[in-house]
Coordinates of C-alpha atoms in Angstrom, one line a residue:
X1 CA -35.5 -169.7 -94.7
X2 CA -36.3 -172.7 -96.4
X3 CA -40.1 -172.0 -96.7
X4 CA -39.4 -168.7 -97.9
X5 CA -37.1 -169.8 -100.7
X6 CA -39.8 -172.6 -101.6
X7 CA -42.4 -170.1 -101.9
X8 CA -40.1 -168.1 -104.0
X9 CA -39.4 -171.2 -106.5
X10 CA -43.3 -171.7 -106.5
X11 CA -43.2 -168.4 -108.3
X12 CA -41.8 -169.3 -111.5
X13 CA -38.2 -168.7 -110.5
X14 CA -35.5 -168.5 -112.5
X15 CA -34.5 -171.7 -114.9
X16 CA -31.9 -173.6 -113.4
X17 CA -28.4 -173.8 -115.2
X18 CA -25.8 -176.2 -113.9
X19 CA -22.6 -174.5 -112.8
X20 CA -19.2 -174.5 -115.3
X21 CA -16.9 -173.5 -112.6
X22 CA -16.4 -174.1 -108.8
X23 CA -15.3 -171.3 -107.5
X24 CA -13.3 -167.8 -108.1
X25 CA -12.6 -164.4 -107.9
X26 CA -14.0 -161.1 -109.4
X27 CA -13.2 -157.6 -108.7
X28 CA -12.4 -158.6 -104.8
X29 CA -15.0 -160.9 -104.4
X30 CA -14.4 -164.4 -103.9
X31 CA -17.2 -167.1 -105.2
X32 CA -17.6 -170.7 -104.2
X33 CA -20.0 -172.9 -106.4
X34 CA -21.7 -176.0 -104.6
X35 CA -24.7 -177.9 -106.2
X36 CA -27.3 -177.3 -108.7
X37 CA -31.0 -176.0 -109.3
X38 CA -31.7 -172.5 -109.8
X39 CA -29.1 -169.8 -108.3
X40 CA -29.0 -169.1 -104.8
X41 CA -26.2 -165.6 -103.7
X42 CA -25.6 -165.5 -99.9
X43 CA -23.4 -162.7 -99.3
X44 CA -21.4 -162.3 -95.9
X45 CA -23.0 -162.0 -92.6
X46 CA -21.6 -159.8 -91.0
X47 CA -18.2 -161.0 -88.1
X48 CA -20.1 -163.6 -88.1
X49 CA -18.0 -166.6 -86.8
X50 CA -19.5 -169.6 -89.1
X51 CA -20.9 -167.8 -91.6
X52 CA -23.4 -169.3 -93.9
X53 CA -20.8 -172.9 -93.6
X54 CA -23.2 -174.9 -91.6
X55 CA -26.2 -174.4 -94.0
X56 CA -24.3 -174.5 -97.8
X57 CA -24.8 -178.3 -97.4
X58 CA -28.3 -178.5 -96.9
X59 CA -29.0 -175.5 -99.6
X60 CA -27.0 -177.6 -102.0
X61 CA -29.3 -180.1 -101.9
X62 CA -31.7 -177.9 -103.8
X63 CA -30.0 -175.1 -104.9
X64 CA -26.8 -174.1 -106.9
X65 CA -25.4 -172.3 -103.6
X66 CA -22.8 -169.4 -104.6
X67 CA -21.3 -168.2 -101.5
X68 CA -19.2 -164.9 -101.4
X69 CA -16.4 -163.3 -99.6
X70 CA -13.5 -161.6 -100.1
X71 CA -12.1 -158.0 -99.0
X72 CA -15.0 -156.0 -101.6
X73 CA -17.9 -157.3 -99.1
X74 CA -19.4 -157.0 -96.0
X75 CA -17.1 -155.9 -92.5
X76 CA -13.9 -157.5 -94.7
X77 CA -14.7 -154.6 -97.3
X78 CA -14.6 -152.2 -94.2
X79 CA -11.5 -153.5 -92.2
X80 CA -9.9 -153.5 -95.7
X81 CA -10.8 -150.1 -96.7
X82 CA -10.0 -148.2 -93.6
X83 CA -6.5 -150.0 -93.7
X84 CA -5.9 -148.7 -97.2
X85 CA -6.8 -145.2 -95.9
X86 CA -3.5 -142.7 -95.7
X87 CA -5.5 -141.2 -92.8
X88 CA -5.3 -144.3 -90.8
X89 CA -1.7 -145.5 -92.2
X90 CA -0.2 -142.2 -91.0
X91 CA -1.0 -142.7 -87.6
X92 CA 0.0 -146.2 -87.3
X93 CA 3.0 -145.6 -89.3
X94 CA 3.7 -142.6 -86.3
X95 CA 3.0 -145.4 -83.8
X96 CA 5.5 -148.6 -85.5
X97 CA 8.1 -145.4 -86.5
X98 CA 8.4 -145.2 -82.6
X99 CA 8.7 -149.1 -82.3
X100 CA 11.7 -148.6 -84.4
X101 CA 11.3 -152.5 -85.6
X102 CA 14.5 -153.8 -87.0
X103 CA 15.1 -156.2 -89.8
X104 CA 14.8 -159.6 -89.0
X105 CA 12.5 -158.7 -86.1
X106 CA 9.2 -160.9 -85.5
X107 CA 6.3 -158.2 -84.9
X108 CA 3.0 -159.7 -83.4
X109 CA -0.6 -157.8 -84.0
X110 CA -2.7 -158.3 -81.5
X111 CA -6.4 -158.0 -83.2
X112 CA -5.2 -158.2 -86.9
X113 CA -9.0 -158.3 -88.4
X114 CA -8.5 -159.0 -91.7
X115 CA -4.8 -158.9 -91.4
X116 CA -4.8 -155.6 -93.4
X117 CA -1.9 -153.9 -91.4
X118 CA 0.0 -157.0 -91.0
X119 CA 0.2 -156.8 -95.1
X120 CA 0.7 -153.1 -95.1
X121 CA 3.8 -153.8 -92.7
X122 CA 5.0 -156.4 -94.2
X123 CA 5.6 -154.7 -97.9
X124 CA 6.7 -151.1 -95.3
X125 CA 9.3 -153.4 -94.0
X126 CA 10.6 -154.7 -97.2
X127 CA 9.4 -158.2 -96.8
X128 CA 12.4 -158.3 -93.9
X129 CA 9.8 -159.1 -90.8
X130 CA 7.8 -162.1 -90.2
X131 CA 5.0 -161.0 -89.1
X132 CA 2.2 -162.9 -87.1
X133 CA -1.7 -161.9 -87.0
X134 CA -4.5 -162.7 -84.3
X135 CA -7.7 -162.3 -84.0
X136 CA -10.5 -163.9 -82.3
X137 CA -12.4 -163.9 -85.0
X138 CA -12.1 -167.2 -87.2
X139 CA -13.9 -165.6 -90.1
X140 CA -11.5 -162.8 -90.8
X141 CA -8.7 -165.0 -90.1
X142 CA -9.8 -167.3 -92.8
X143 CA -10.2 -164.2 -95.3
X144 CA -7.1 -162.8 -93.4
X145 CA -4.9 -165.9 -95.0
X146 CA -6.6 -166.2 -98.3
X147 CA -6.0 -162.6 -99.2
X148 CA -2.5 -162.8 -97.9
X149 CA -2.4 -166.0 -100.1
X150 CA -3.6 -164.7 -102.8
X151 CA -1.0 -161.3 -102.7
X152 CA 1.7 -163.8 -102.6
X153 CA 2.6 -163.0 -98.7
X154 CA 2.4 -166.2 -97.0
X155 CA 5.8 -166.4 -96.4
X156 CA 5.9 -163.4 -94.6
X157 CA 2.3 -163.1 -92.7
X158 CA 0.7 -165.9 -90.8
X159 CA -2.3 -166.0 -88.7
X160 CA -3.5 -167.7 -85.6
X161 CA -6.3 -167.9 -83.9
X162 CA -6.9 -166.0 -79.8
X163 CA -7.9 -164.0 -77.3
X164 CA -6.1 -160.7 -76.3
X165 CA -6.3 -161.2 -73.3
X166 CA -4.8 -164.2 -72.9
X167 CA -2.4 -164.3 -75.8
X168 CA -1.4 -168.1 -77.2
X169 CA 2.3 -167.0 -77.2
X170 CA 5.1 -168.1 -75.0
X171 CA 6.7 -165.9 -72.5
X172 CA 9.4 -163.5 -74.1
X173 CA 8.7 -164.9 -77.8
X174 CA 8.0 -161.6 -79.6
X175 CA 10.3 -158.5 -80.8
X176 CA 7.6 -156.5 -80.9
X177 CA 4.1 -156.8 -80.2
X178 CA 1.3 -153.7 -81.7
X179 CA -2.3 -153.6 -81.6
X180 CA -4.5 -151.1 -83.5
X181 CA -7.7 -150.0 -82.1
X182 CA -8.7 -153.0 -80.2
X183 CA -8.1 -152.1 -76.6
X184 CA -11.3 -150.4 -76.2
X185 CA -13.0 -154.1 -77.3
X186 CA -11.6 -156.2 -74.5
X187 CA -10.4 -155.5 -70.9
X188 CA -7.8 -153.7 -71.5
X189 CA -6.2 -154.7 -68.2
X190 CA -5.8 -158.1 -69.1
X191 CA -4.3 -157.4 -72.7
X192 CA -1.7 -154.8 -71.7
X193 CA 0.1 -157.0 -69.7
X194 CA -0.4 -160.0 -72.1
X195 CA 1.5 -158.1 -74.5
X196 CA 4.2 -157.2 -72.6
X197 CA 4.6 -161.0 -71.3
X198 CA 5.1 -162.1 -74.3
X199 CA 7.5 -159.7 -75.9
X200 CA 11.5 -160.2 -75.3
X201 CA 13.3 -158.4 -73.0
X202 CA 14.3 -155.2 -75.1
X203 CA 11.3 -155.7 -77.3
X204 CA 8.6 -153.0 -77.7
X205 CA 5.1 -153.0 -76.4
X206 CA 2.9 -150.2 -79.0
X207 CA -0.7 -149.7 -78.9
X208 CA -3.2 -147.2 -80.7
X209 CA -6.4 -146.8 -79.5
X210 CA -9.8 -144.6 -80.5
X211 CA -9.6 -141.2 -78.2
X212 CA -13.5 -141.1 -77.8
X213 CA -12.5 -138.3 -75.3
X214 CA -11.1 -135.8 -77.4
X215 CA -12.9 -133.5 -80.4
X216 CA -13.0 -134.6 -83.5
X217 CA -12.9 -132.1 -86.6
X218 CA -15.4 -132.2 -89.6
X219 CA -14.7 -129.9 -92.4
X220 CA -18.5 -129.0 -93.2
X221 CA -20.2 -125.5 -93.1
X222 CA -22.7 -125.9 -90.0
X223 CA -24.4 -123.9 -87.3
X224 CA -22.3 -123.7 -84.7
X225 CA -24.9 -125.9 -82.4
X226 CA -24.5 -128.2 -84.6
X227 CA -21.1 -128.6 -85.6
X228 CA -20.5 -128.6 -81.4
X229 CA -22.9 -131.4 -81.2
X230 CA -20.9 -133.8 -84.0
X231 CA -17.4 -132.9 -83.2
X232 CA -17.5 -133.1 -79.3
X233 CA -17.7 -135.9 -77.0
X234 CA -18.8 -138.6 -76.6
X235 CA -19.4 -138.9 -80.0
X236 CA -19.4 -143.0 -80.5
X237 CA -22.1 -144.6 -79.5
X238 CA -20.0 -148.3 -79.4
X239 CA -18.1 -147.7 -76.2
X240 CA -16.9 -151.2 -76.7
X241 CA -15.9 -153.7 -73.7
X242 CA -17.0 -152.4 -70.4
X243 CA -13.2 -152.7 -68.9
X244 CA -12.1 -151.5 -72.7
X245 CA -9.9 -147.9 -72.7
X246 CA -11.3 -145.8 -75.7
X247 CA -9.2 -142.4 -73.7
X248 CA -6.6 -141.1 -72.1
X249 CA -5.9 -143.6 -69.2
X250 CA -4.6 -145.4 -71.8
X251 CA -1.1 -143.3 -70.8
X252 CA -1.7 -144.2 -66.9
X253 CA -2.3 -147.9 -67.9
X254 CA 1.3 -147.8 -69.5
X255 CA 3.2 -146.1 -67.4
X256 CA 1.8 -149.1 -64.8
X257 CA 3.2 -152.0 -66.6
X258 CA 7.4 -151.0 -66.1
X259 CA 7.9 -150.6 -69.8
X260 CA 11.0 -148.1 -70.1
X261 CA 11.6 -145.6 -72.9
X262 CA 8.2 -144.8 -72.8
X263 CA 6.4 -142.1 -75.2
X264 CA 3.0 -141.6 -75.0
X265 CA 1.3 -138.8 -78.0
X266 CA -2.1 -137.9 -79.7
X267 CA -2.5 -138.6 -83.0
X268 CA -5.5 -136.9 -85.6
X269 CA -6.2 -138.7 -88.5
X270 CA -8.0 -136.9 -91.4
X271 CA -9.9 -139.1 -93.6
X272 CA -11.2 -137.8 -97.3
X273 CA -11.8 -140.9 -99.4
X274 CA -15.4 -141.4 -100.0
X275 CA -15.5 -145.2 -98.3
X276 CA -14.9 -144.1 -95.4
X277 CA -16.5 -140.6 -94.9
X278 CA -20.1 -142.9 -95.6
X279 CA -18.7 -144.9 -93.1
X280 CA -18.3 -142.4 -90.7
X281 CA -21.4 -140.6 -91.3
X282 CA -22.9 -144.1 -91.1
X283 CA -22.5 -143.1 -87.2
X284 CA -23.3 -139.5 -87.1
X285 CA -26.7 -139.5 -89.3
X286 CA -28.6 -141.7 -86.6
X287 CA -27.7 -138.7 -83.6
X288 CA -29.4 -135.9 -85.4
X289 CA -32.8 -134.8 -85.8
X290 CA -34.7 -134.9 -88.7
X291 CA -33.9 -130.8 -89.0
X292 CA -30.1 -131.4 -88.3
X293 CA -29.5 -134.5 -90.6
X294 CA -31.4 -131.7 -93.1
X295 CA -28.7 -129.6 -92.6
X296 CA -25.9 -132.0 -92.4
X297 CA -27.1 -133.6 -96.0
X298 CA -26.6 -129.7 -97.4
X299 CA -23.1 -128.9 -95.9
X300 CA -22.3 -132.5 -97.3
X301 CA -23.6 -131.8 -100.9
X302 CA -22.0 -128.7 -100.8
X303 CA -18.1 -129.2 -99.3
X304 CA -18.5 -132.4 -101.8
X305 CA -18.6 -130.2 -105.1
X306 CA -15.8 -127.8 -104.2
X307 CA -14.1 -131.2 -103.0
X308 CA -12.6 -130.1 -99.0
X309 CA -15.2 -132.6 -97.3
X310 CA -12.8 -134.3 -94.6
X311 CA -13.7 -135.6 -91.4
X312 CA -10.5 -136.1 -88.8
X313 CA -11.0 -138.0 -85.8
X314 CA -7.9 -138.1 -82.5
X315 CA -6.1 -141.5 -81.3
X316 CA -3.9 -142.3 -78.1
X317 CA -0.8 -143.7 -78.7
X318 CA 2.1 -145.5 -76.7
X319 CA 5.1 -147.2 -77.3
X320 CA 7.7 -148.9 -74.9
X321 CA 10.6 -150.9 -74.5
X322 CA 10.1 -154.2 -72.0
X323 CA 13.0 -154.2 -69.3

C-alpha cells in the first residue's frame, strides 16, 4: 500500500494543505483528521474488526489521514438502513408485541449490529426500558455507541461486547432477551439456551430468524421460469453457521428448551424503499444468466416507473415465557 501511494505522490499529486479541524460529521458520515501532507480518504472496510486503526499511525506520518465512518457507509449504512425499513420494523414489532415488555423492564439483544433496533425500541418504548446491545463485532459496537451518543440515548442503550453463544450475562439477569436474524450465524444450539439462562424466571425468550425455506414474493412481470427460479428456495446463497437455523426447526428448537406460553408464527416482510431493493437484488443478479438478468433489468425498469416494484421475503418467529 505504501508503494502504491508513493508512486501515486510521484505523480504530481495533489498540494498538501494542513488540516483546520480534527474531526466531524457530515450527512451521516463521521471524519477523523490525523497528520499532514496531501489528503489521504480510507473509507470503512467492511465488519472488519480493527479497521484501518492499526495503520492511521503510520499513514500520518506522511499523509493528512481522514478516516470515515458513521451509519451513511459501508455495512453500518446497511445494518442502519434495513433497520429504518417499515418492512423489517413490522415484523420485529409483531415479534417484541408478543414479548409484551413492560415498563421498567431490562430487554437484552442478542446480535445488536449497529444497535439499530435497540434505538428503535428504545424511542417504541417511550424511553421506559434500559436496553442492552451485544455483538461480537467491536467495530459496530464502537459505531453502535457513538450513534447512540450522538441521538442523545446513552442513557437508555448500552453496549457490550460477546458471543451468542456464550452470553457475558449472569444467570436469570434479563426481563427479556430478543435476537433478530442472527441465529442462522452461530450454532443455534448453543444460543437458544444461552438466552434463556440468562433471562428471569417469568421473562421472555423471542427470536426472529431468516425463513430461507419458504417462497419469497417479487412483484416484477417475469416468465414464469423465471419468476420460479427467484422466489423459490433456496434462494440465499449465505446459509450462514453450519449449526445456524435459517428454517423451520427453529419451532422444534423452542419447543425443546421448556419455555411456556409459547407462540411460534411466519412473518413476510415487503420491502419498497430503493436501499434496500439494490440490496436485495445485490443477491439475485449474480444467480441469473446473462439472458435472465436481461429480463430481470426490464421488469425492474418497468414496475419502477408505474412505482409497485416490492420484493417480500418470510421470517420464523418465536416467543416464550422462561418457567
Amino acid at each position: 500500500m505504501l508503494r502504491f501511494l508513493a508512486d501515486m505522490d510521484a505523480r504530481n499529486g495533489p498540494e498538501a494543505v494542513p488540516p483546520s479541524i480534527a474531526e466531524g460529521e457530515i450527512d451521516g458520515i463521521y471524519f477523523k483528521i490525523n497528520g499532514a501532507g496531501n489528503p489521504l480518504v480510507l473509507l470503512p472496510l467492511g465488519a472488519a474488526l480493527s479497521q484501518w486503526d492499526p495503520l492511521i499511525p503510520a499513514l500520518s506520518e506522511r499523509y493528512c489521514v481522514i478516516s470515515m465512518t458513521g451509519p451513511a457507509l459501508g455495512m453500518v449504512a446497511s445494518l442502519e438502513s434495513r433497520g429504518h425499513t417499515p418492512g423489517y420494523l413490522s415484523a420485529v414489532r409483531s415479534l417484541l408485541t408478543e414479548a409484551e415488555i413492560q415498563p421498567g423492564e431490562e430487554v437484552l439483544e442478542v446480535g445488536c449490529g449497529t444497535g439499530v433496533l435497540c434505538r428503535w425500541l428504545a424511542r417504541e418504548t417511550d424511553l421506559k426500558n434500559p436496553i442492552v446491545g451485544m455483538d461480537v463485532n467491536t467495530f459496530f459496537l464502537r459505531e453502535a455507541a457513538e450513534i447512540a451518543r450522538r441521538e442523545g440515548l446513552e442513557d437508555m442503550v448500552s453496549f457490550r461486547e460477546g458471543s451468542a453463544e456464550a452470553l457475558p450475562f449472569d444467570d436469570n439477569s434479563m426481563d427479556v432477551t430478543f435476537s433478530s436474524t442472527v441465529v442462522q450465524r452461530v450454532n443455534a444450539d448453543l444460543m437458544l439456551p444461552e438466552m434463556v439462562r440468562v433471562t428471569i424466571p417469568g421473562g421472555r425468550v423471542a427470536v426472529l430468524g431468516h425463513a430461507h425455506d419458504m417462497n419469497r414474493w417479487v412483484n416484477l412481470p417475469l416468465s414464469p421460469a423465471l419468476k420460479a427460479k427467484i422466489e423459490s428456495p433456496p434462494w440465499v446463497e449465505d446459509r450462514g453457521h453450519p449449526m445456524g437455523c435459517d428454517d423451520a426447526s427453529l419451532y422444534q428448537r423452542f419447543s425443546r428448551l421448556g419455555l411456556a406460553n409459547v407462540r411460534m408464527f411466519p412473518f413476510i416482510s415487503t420491502f419498497s424503499d430503493r436501499m434496500r431493493l439494490q440490496f436485495l437484488q445485490g443477491g439475485i443478479l449474480p444467480t441469473l444468466s446473462a439472458e435472465e438478468a436481461m429480463e430481470w433489468r426490464a421488469a425492474v425498469e418497468r414496475a419502477e416507473a408505474n412505482g409497485t416494484f416490492f420484493i417480500s421475503t418470510p421470517f420464523h418467529c418465536a416467543v416464550g415465557t422462561k418457567t
